[in-house]
XYZ file of C-alpha atoms in Angstrom:
400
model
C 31.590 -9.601 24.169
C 29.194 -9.156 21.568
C 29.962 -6.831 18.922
C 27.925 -3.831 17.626
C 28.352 -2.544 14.308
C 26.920 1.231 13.425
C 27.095 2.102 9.810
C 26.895 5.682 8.993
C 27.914 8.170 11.681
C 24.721 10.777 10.228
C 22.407 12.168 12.954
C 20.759 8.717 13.435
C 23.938 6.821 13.764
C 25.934 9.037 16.083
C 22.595 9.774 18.068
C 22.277 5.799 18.351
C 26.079 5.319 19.602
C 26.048 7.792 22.292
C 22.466 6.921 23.678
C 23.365 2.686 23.271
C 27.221 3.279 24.897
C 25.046 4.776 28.159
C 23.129 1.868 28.058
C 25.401 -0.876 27.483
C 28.607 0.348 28.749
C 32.108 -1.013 28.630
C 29.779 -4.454 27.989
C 29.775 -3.780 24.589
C 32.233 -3.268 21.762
C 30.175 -0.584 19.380
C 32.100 0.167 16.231
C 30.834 3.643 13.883
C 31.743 3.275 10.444
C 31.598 6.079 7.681
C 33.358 7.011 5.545
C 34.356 10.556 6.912
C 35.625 12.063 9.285
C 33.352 15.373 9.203
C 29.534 15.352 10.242
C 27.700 17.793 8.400
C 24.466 19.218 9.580
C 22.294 18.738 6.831
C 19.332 20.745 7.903
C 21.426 23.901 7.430
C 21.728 23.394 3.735
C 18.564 25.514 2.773
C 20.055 28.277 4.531
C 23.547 28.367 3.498
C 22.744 29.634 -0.176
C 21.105 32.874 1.375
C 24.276 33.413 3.686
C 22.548 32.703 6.641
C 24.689 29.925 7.325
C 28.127 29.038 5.871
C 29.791 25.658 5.036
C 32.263 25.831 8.286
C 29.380 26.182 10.292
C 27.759 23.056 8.954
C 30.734 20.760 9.686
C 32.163 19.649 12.595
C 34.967 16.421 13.397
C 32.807 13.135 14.033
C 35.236 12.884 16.912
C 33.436 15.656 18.918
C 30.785 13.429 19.537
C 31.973 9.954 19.838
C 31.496 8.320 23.654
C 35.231 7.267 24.807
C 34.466 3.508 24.260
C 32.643 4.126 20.465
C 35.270 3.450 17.772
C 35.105 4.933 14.185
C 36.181 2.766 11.466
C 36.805 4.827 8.772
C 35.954 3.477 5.432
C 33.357 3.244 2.761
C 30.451 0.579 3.448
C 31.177 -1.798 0.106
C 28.992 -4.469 0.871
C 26.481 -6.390 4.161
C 26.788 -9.938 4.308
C 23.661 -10.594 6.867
C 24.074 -14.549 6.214
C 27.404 -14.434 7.421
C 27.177 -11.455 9.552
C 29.765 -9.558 8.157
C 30.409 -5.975 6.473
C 32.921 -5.612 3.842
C 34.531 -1.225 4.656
C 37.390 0.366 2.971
C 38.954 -2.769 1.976
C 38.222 -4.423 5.318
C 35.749 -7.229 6.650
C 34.311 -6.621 10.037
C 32.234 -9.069 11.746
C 29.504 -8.183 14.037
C 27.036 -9.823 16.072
C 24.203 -6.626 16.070
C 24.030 -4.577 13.100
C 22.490 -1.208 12.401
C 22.017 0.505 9.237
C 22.022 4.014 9.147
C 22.990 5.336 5.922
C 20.835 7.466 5.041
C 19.765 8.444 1.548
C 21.361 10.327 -1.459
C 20.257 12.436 -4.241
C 19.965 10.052 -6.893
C 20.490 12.971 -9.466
C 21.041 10.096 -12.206
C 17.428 9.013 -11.988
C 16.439 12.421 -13.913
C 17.210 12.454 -17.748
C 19.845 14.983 -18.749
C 20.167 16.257 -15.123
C 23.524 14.970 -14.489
C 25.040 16.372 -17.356
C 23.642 19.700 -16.936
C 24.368 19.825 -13.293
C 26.121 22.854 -12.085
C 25.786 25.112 -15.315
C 22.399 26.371 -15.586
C 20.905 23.860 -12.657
C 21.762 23.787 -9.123
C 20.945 22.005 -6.245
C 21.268 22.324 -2.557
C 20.893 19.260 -1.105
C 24.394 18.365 -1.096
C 27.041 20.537 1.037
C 28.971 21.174 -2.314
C 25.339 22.000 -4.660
C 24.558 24.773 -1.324
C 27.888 26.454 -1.576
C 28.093 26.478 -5.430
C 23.753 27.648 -5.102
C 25.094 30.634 -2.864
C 27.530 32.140 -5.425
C 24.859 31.530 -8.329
C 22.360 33.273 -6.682
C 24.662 36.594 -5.896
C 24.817 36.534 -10.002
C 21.053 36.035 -10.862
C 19.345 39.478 -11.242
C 16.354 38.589 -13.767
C 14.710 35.826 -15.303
C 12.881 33.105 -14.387
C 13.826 30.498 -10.961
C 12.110 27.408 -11.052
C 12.574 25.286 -8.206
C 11.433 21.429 -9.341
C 10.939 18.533 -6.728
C 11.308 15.468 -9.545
C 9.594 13.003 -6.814
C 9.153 11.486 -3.000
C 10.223 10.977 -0.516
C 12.863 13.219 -0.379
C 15.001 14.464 2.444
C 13.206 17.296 4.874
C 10.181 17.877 2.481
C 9.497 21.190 4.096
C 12.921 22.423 2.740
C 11.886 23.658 -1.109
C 8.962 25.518 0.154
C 11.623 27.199 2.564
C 13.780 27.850 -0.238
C 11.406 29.318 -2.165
C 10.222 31.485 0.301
C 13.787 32.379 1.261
C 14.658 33.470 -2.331
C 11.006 35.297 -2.374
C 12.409 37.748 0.610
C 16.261 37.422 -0.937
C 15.318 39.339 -4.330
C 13.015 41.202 -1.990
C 15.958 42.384 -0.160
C 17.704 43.498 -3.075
C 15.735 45.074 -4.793
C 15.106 42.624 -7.710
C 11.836 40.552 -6.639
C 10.113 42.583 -9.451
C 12.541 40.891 -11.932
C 12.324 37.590 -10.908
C 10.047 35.115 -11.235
C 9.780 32.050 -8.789
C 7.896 29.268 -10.078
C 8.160 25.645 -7.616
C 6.624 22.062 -8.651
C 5.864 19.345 -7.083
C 5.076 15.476 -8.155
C 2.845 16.163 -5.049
C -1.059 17.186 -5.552
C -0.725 19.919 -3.186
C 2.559 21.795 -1.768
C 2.721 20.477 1.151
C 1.595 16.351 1.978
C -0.662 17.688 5.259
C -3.436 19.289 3.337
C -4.146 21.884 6.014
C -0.633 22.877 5.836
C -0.465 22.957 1.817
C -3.627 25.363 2.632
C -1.769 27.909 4.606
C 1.666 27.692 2.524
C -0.102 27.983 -0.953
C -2.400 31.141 0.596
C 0.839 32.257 1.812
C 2.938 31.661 -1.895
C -0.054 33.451 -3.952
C 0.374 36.757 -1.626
C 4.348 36.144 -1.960
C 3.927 35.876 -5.524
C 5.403 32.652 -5.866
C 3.399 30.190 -8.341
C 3.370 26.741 -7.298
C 2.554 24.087 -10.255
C 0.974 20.400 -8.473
C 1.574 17.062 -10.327
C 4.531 18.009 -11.931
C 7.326 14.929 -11.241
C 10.460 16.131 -13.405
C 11.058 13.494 -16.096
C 13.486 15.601 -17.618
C 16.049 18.441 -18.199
C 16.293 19.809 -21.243
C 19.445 22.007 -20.714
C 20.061 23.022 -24.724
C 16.340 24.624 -24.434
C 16.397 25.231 -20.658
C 13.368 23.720 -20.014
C 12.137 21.113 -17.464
C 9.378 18.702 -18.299
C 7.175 16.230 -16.636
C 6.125 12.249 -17.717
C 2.983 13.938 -19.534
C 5.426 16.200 -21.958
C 4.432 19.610 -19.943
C 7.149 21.713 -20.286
C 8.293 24.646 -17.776
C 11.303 27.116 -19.435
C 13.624 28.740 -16.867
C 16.513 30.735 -16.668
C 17.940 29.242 -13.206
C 16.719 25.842 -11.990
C 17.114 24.564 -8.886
C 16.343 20.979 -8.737
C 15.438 18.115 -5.779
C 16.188 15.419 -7.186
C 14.632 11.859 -6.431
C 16.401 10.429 -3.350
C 17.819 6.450 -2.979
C 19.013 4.324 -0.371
C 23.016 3.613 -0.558
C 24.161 1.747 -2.810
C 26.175 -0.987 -0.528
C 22.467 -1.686 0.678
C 21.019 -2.123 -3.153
C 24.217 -4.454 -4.280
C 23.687 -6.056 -0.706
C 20.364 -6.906 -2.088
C 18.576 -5.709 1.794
C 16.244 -2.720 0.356
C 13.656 -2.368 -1.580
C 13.557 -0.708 -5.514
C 14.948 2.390 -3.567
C 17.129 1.244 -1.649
C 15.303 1.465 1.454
C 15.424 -1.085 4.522
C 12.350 -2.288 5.276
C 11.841 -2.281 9.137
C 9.050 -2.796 11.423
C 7.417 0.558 11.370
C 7.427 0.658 15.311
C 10.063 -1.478 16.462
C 12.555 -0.804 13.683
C 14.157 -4.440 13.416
C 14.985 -5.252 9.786
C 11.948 -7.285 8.706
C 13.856 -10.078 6.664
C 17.052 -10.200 8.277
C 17.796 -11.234 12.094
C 19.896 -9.082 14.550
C 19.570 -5.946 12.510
C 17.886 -2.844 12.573
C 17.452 0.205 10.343
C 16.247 3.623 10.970
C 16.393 7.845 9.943
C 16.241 7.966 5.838
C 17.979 4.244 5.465
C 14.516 3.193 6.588
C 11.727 2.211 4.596
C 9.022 4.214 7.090
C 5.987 6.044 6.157
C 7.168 9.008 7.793
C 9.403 12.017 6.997
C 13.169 11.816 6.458
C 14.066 14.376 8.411
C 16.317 14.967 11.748
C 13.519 14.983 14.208
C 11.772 11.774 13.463
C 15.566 10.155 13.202
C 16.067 11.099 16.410
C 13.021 9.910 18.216
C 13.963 6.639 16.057
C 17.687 6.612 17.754
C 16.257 6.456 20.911
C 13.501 3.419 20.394
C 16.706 1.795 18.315
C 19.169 2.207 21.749
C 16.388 0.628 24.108
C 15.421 -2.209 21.726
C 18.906 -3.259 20.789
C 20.006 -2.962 24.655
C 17.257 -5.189 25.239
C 18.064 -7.731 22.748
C 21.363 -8.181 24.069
C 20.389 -8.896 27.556
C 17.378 -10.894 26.150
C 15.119 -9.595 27.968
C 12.058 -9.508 25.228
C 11.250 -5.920 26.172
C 10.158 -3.447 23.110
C 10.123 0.160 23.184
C 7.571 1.819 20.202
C 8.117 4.367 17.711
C 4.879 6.247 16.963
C 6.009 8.066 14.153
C 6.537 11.201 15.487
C 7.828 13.922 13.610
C 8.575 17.708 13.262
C 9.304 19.829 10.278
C 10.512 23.332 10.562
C 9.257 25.440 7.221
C 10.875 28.988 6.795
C 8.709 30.969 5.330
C 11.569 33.908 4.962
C 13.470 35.483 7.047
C 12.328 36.046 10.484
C 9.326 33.792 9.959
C 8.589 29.987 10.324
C 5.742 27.494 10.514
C 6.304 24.365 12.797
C 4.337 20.948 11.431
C 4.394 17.931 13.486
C 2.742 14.595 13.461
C 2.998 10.996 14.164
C 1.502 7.431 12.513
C -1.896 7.832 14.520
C -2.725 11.660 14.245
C -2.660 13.385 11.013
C -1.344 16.577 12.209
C -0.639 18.105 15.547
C -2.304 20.957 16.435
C -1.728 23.848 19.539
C 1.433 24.465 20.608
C 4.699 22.134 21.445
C 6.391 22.805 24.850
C 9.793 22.974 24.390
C 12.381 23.556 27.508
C 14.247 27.082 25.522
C 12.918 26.675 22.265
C 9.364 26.815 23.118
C 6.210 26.488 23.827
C 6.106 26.143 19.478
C 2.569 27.598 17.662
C 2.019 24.451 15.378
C 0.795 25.034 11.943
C 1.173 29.014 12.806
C 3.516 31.150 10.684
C 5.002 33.005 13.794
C 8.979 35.173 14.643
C 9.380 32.554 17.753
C 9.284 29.631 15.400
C 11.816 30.914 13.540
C 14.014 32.046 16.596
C 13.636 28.086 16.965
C 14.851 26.742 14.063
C 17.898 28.848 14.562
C 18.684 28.074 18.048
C 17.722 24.102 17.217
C 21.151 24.056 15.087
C 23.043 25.120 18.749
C 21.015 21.641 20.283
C 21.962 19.749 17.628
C 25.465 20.702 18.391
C 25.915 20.715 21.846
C 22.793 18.232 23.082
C 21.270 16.265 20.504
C 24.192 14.747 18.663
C 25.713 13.611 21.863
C 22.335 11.370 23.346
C 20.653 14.301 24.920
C 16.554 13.361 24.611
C 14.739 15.948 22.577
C 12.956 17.823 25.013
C 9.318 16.404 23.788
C 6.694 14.883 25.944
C 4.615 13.853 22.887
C 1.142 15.332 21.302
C 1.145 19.276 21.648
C -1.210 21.522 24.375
């Protein structure tokens, strides 16, 4: 029986067990390993320091979504020996004959001089479930001063989520009455705020009425925490009163000691197929993948599928390859009742009309518009109840 091996139970790796069990069946032995028992649905972390969402609603047993003949081995991924074909996890070796990384990426807050040490004081974050519910308190608390919100470099996780943030914190102050004392200030290592330049067109239009200054070509070198200032490679210098950081992101760190990524820790896969380049029986995909695409949910999940197929393939040896065109979707909340939908794929530089959705749409790309944001909010339910358990994302590819 051969002997599948799924490390990371994330949206790409649960996504890939339930949609490769329905292929396979009881043919297969297909083992999840993570180290926890909780999933946590990371695209909510924007909104939980604003109270739209809270922590319990971001968390949910890994169990709810497991097929009856998945196991979870629960342990922390210590080391890949592809030669051998075996994966050292919580103190354990476990031999495989198919192996598919899905760790995802971390916030590599280290990579920032004096961010670590200043983390949680006067700089927050909200790309980790702990930095979101600490960000929510802090931001009760701040009734003046200056909020910078710095993105040190890419790729990062969901780069549409600091321009939501800021926009969310615009209409937050708003709300209470305080906008007039604050000051929101976001950079960027990126020439423009958003990568699609007739996106970054819209959303910078959009900041300027809002108020909000965005500041290009800024990567964060460093923290200065004794002067509360931020400054970039050149020596610019940005003071603030409440920072808010994205820090640069890196692969895990059992696939750097493994020595199977690149600088960043990133697999590198065949952009389409998603087999591991230099190493046989293994693929990689979501943010452990070393794709030029976004690291986001969406574009992991059309990745799961093309993963399921190809993998089922290679075990019955059939030669047949599925593609992954790079498709992607980013939801950008542009406050409170209001979102922009961007979506694109490895061929087309944007999508443009609208996205038929079964519920959630038809989607106004590029469009700040109330129904987008009615989607991002029901698209947590679908993650939930649909997604997470194999369901295909109801997408027929391109737009109207």
């Amino acid at each position: 029986m051969d002997e599948v091996l799924i490390l990371g139970a994330g949206t790409g790796g649960l996504i890939l067990a339930n949609k490769l069990a329905k292929l396979v069946g009881e043919e297969v032995r297909i083992t999840l390993v993570d180290r926890s028992t909780k999933h946590v649905y990371q695209p909510g972390f924007t909104l939980i320091p604003f109270g739209i969402y809270s922590v319990q609603g971001c968390t949910k047993p890994v169990a709810n979504f497991l097929p009856k003949d998945v196991e979870l081995f629960r342990g922390e991924v210590e080391k890949i020996d592809p030669d051998k074909k075996e994966v050292t996890a919580g103190g354990r070796v476990l031999s495989y004959d198919w192996l598919v990384i899905a760790t995802g990426c971390r916030p590599a807050f280290e990579e920032v001089e004096g961010l670590h040490g200043a983390l949680y004081e006067h700089v927050h974050e909200f790309y980790t479930l702990r930095g979101a519910k600490r960000l929510r308190r802090v931001l009760r608390g701040f009734t003046s001063g200056k909020l910078v919100i710095s993105v040190a470099d890419m790729p990062i996780k969901c780069p549409g989520a600091p321009l939501s943030f800021a926009f969310l914190a615009d209409e937050f102050f708003r709300r209470r009455g305080l906008r007039k004392e604050v000051e929101i200030i976001l950079t960027t290592s990126l020439p423009e705020a958003f990568s699609k330049p007739e996106v970054a067109k819209t959303l910078e239009a959009l900041a300027e009425e809002r108020g909000i200054e965005i500041v290009p070509n800024f990567p964060l070198a460093e923290v200065d925490s004794a002067s509360k200032r931020i400054r970039s490679p050149t020596g610019e210098e940005i003071p603030y009163d409440l920072l808010v950081v994205v820090p640069p992101h890196m692969g895990s760190e059992a696939i750097i000691s493994s020595g199977m990524g690149d600088a960043m820790g990133y697999v590198g896969v065949d952009k389409h197929h998603l087999n591991a380049i230099d190493f046989e029986d293994t693929y990689a995909l979501g943010d452990a993948a070393n794709l030029p695409t976004s690291k986001a949910a969406s574009s992991t999940h059309f990745q799961a599928g093309v993963v399921a197929k190809n993998l089922a393939e290679d075990i019955a040896g059939s030669g047949i390859k599925t593609k992954y065109g790079g498709e992607a979707f980013c939801f950008i909340l542009t406050g409170f009742s209001e979102a922009m939908v961007v979506g694109f794929d490895y061929e087309r530089k944007l999508y443009h009309g609208r996205v038929p959705l079964p519920l959630l749409g038809p989607l106004s790309l590029n469009k700040v518009t109330k129904g987008n944001h009615i989607a991002k909010l029901l698209s947590r339910w679908f993650y939930w109840h649909l997604w997470l358990r194999g369901e295909d994302f109801p997408y027929a590819g391109g737009a109207e």
